[in-house]
PDB file of C-alpha atoms in Angstrom:
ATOM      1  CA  UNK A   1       0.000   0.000   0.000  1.00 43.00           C
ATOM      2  CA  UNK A   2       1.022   3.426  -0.744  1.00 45.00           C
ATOM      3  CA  UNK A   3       2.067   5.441   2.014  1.00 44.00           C
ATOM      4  CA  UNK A   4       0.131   9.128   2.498  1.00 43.00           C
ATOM      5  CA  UNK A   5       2.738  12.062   3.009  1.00 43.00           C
ATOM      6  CA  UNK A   6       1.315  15.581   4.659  1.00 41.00           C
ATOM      7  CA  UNK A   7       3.033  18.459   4.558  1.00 43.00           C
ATOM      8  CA  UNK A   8       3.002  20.266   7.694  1.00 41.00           C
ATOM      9  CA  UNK A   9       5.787  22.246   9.362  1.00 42.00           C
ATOM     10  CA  UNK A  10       6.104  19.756  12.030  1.00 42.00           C
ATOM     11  CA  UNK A  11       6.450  16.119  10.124  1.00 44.00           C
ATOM     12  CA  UNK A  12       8.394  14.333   8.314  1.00 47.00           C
ATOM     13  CA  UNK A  13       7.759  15.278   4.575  1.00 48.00           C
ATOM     14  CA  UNK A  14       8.278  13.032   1.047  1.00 49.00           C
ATOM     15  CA  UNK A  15       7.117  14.517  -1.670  1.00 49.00           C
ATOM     16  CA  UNK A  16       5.522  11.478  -3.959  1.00 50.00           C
ATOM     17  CA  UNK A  17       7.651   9.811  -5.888  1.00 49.00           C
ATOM     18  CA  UNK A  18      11.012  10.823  -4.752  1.00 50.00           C
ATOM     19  CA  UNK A  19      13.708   9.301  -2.703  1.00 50.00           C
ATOM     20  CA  UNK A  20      12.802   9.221   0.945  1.00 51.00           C
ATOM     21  CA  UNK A  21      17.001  10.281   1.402  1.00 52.00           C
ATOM     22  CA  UNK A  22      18.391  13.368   1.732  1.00 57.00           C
ATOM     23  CA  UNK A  23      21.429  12.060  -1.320  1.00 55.00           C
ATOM     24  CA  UNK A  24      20.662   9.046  -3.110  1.00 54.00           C
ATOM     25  CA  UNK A  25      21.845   5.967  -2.041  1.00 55.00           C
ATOM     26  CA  UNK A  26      21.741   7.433   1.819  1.00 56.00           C
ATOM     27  CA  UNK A  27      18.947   7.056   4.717  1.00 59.00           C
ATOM     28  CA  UNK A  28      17.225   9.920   5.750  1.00 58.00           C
ATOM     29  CA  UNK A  29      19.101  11.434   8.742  1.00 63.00           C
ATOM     30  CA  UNK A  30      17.464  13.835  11.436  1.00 66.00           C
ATOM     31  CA  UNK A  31      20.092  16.364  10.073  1.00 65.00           C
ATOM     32  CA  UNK A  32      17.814  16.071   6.579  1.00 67.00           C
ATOM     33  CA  UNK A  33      14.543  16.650   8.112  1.00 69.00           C
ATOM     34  CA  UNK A  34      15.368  19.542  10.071  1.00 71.00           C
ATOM     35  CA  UNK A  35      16.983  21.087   6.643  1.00 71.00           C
ATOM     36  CA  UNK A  36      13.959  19.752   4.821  1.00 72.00           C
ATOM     37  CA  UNK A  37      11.257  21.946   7.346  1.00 73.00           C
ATOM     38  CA  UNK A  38      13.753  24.686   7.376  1.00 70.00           C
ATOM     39  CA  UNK A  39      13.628  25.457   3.500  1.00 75.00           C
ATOM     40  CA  UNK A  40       9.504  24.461   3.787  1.00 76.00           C
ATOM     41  CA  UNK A  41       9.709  27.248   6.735  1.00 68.00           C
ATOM     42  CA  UNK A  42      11.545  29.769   4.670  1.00 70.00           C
ATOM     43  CA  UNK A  43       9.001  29.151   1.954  1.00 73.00           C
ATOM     44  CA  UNK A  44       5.949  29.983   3.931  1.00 69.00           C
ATOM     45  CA  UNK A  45       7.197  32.863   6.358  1.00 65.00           C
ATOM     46  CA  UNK A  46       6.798  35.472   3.857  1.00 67.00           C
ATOM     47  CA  UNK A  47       3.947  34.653   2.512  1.00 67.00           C
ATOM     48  CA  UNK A  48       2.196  34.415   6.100  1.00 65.00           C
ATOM     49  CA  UNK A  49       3.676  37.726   6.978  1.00 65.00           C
ATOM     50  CA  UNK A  50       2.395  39.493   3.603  1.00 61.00           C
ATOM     51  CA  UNK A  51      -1.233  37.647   4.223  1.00 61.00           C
ATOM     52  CA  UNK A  52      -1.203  38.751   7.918  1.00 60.00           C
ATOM     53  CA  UNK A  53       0.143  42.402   8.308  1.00 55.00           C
ATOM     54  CA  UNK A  54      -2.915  43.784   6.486  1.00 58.00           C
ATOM     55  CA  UNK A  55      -4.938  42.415   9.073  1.00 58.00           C
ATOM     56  CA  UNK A  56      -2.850  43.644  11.650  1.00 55.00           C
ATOM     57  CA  UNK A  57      -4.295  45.012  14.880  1.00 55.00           C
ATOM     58  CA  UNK A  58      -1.874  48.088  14.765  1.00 51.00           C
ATOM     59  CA  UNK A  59      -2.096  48.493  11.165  1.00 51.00           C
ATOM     60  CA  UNK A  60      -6.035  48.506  11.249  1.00 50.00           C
ATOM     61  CA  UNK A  61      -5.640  51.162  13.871  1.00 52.00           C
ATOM     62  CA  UNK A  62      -3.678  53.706  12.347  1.00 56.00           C
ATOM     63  CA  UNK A  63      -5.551  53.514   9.048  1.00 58.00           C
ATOM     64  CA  UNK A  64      -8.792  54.046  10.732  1.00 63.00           C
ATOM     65  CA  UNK A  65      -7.664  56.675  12.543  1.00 62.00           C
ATOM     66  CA  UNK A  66      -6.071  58.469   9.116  1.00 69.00           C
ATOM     67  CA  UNK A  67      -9.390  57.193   7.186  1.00 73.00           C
ATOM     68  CA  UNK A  68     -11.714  59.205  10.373  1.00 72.00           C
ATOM     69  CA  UNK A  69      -9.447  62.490  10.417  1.00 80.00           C
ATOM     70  CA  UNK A  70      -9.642  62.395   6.459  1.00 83.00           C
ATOM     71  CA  UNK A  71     -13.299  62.169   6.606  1.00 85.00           C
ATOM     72  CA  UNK A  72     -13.342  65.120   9.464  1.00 87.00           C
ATOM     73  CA  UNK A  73     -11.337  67.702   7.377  1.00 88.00           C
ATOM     74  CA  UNK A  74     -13.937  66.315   4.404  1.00 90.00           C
ATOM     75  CA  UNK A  75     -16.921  67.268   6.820  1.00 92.00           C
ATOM     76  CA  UNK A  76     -14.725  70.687   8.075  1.00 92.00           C
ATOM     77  CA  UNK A  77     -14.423  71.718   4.490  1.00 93.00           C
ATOM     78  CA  UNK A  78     -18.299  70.973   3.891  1.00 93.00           C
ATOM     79  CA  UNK A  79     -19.018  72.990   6.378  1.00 94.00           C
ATOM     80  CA  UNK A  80     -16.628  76.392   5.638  1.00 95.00           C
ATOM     81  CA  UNK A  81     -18.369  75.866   1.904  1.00 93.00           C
ATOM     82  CA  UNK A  82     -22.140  76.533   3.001  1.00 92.00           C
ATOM     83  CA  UNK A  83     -21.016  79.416   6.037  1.00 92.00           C
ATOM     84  CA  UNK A  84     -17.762  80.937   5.447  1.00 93.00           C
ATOM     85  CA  UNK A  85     -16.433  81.035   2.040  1.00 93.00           C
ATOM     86  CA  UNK A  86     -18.884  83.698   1.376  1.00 92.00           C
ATOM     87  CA  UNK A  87     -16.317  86.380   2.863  1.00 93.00           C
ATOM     88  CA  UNK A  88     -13.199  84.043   3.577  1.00 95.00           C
ATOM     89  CA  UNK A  89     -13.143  82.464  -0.320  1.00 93.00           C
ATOM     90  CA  UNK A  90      -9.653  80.890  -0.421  1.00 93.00           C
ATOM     91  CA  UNK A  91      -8.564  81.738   3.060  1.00 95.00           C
ATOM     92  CA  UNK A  92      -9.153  85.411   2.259  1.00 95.00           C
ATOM     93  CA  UNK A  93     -11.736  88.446   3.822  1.00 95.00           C
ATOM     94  CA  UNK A  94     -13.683  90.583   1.835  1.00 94.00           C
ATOM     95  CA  UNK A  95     -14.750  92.568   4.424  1.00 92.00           C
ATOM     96  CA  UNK A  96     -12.049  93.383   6.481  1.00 91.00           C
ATOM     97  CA  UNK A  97      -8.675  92.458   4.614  1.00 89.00           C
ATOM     98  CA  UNK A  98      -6.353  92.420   7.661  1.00 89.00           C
ATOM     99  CA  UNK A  99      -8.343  89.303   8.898  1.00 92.00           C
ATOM    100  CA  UNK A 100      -7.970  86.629   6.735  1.00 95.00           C
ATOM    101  CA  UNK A 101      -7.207  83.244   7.529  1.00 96.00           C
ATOM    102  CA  UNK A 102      -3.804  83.035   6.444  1.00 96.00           C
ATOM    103  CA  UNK A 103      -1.160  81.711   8.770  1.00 95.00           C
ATOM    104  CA  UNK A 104       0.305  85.269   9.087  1.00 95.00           C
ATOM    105  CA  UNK A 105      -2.886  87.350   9.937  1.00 95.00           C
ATOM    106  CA  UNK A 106      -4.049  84.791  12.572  1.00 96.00           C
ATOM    107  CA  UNK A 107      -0.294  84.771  14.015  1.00 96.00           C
ATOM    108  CA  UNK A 108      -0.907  88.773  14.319  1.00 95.00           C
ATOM    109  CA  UNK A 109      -4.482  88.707  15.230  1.00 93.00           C
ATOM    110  CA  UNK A 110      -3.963  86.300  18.546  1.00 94.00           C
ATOM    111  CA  UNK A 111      -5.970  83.529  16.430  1.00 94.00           C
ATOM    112  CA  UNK A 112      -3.502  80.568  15.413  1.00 93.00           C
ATOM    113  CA  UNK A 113      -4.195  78.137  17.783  1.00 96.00           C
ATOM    114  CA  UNK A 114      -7.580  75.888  17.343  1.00 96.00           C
ATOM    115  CA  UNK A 115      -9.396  76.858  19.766  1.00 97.00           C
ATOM    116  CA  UNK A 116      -9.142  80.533  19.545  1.00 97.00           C
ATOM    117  CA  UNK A 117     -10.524  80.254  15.895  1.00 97.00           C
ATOM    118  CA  UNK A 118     -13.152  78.102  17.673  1.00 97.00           C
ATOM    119  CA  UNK A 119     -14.091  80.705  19.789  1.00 96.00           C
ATOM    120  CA  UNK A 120     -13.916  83.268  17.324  1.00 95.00           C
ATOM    121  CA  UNK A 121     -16.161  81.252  15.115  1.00 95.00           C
ATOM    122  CA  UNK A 122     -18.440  80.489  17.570  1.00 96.00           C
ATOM    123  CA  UNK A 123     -18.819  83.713  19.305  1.00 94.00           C
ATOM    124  CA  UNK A 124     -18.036  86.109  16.577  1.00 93.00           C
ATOM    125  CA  UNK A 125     -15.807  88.818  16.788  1.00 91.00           C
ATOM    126  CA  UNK A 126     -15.239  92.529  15.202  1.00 88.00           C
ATOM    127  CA  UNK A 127     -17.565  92.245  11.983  1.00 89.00           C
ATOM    128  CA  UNK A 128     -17.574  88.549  11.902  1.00 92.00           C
ATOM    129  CA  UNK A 129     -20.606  87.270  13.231  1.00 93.00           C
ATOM    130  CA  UNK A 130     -20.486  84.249  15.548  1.00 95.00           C
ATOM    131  CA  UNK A 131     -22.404  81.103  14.392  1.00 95.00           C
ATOM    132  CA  UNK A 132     -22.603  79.120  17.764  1.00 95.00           C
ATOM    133  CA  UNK A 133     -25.936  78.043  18.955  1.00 92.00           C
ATOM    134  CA  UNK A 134     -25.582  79.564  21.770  1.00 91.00           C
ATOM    135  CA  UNK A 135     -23.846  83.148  20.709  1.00 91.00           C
ATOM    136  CA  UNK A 136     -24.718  86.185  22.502  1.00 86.00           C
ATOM    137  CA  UNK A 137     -25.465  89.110  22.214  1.00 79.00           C
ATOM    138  CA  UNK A 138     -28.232  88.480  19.561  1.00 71.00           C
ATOM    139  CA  UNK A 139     -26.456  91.276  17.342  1.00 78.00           C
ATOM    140  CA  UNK A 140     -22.940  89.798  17.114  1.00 89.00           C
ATOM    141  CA  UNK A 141     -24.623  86.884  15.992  1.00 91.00           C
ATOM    142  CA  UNK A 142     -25.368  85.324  12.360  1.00 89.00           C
ATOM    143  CA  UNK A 143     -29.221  85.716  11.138  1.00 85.00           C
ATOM    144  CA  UNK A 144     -28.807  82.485   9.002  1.00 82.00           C
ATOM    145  CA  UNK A 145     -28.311  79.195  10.616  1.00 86.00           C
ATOM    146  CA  UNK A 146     -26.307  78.084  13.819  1.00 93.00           C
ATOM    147  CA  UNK A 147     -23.565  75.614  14.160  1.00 95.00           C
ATOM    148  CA  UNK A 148     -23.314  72.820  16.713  1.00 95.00           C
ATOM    149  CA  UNK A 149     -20.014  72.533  18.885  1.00 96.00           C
ATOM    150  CA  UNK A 150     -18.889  69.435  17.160  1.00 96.00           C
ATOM    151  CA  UNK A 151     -19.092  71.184  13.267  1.00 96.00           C
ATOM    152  CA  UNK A 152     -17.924  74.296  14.417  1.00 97.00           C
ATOM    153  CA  UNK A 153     -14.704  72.268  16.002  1.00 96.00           C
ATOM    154  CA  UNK A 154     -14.142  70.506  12.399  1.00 95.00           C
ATOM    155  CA  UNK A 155     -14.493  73.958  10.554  1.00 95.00           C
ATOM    156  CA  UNK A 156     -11.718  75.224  12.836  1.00 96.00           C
ATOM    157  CA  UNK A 157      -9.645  72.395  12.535  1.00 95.00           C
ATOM    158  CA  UNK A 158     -10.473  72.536   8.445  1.00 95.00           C
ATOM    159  CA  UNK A 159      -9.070  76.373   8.817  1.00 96.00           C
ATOM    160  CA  UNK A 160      -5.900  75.669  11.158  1.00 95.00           C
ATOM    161  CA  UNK A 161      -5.217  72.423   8.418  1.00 93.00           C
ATOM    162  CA  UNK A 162      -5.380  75.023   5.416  1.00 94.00           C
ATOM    163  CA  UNK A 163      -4.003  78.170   6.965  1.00 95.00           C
ATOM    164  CA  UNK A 164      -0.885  75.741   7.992  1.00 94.00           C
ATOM    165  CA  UNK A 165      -1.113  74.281   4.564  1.00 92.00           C
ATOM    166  CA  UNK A 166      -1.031  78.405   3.132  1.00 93.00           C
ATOM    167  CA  UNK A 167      -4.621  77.610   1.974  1.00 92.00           C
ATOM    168  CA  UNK A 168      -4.076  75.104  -1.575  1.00 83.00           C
ATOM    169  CA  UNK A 169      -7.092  74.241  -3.493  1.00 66.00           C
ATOM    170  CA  UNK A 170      -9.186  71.294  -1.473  1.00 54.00           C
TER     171      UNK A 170
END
């Protein structure tokens, strides 16, 4: 009866139809299996490594985590589109010039960090109007429609990404 060879990384392994010796002529020695699951080894590490860092815990992660901040700015962007770029098209102010939202005018105007643009946005300030929901006095504020905390957070986030950025086309 024909004998049944498996390969596994563990057992002995014969292909069919070959000598069961490492040389001809010689018996198998331990020496010659261990070489024998050391090349099969060899030929399925990379492989297993290429099918299994993809699926990667820590590799997951951090791709979430880039795909959720992507989709943010997205959102951030969204949102300066219907309520800013009416006076701040491209980063810029039509209605009071030495305000814009580039890098250099925030710098000078106390409003390059995140949260002070937050505030700002929120609460208005000068001839801006503020667009929180809960901005006050009634008229600082914007007529049209109000912002929740969490959009007006992405829109300044969106602003400190492009004003960092020196505004490119999104």
């Amino acid at each position: 009866m024909k004998e049944m060879h498996l390969l596994s990384v563990t057992s002995h392994f014969v292909a069919p139809n070959t000598s069961p010796y490492c040389f001809p002529g010689k018996r198998r020695t331990p020496v010659c299996q261990i070489r024998t699951q050391v090349k099969i080894l060899k030929a399925l590490v990379p492989p297993l490594i290429a099918l299994l860092l993809p699926l990667s815990p820590l590799n997951k992660t951090s791709g979430c985590l880039v795909l959720a901040e992507t989709i943010e700015i997205e959102r951030g962007g969204a949102l300066f589109n219907q309520s800013c770029i009416g006076c701040h098209d491209g980063g810029g102010n039509i209605i009071q010039p030495g305000a814009t939202l580039f890098s250099s005018d925030l710098e000078r105007n106390g409003a390059d960090a995140e949260e002070e643009i937050y505030r700002i946005t929120y609460d208005g300030k000068g001839r801006m109007p503020g667009f929180g929901e809960n901005c006050k006095p009634r008229g600082q504020c914007t007529f049209g429609p109000r912002l929740q905390e969490e959009e007006i957070r992405l829109l300044a986030k969106f602003v400190k990404i492009q004003a960092d950025r020196g505004w490119p086309n999104p």
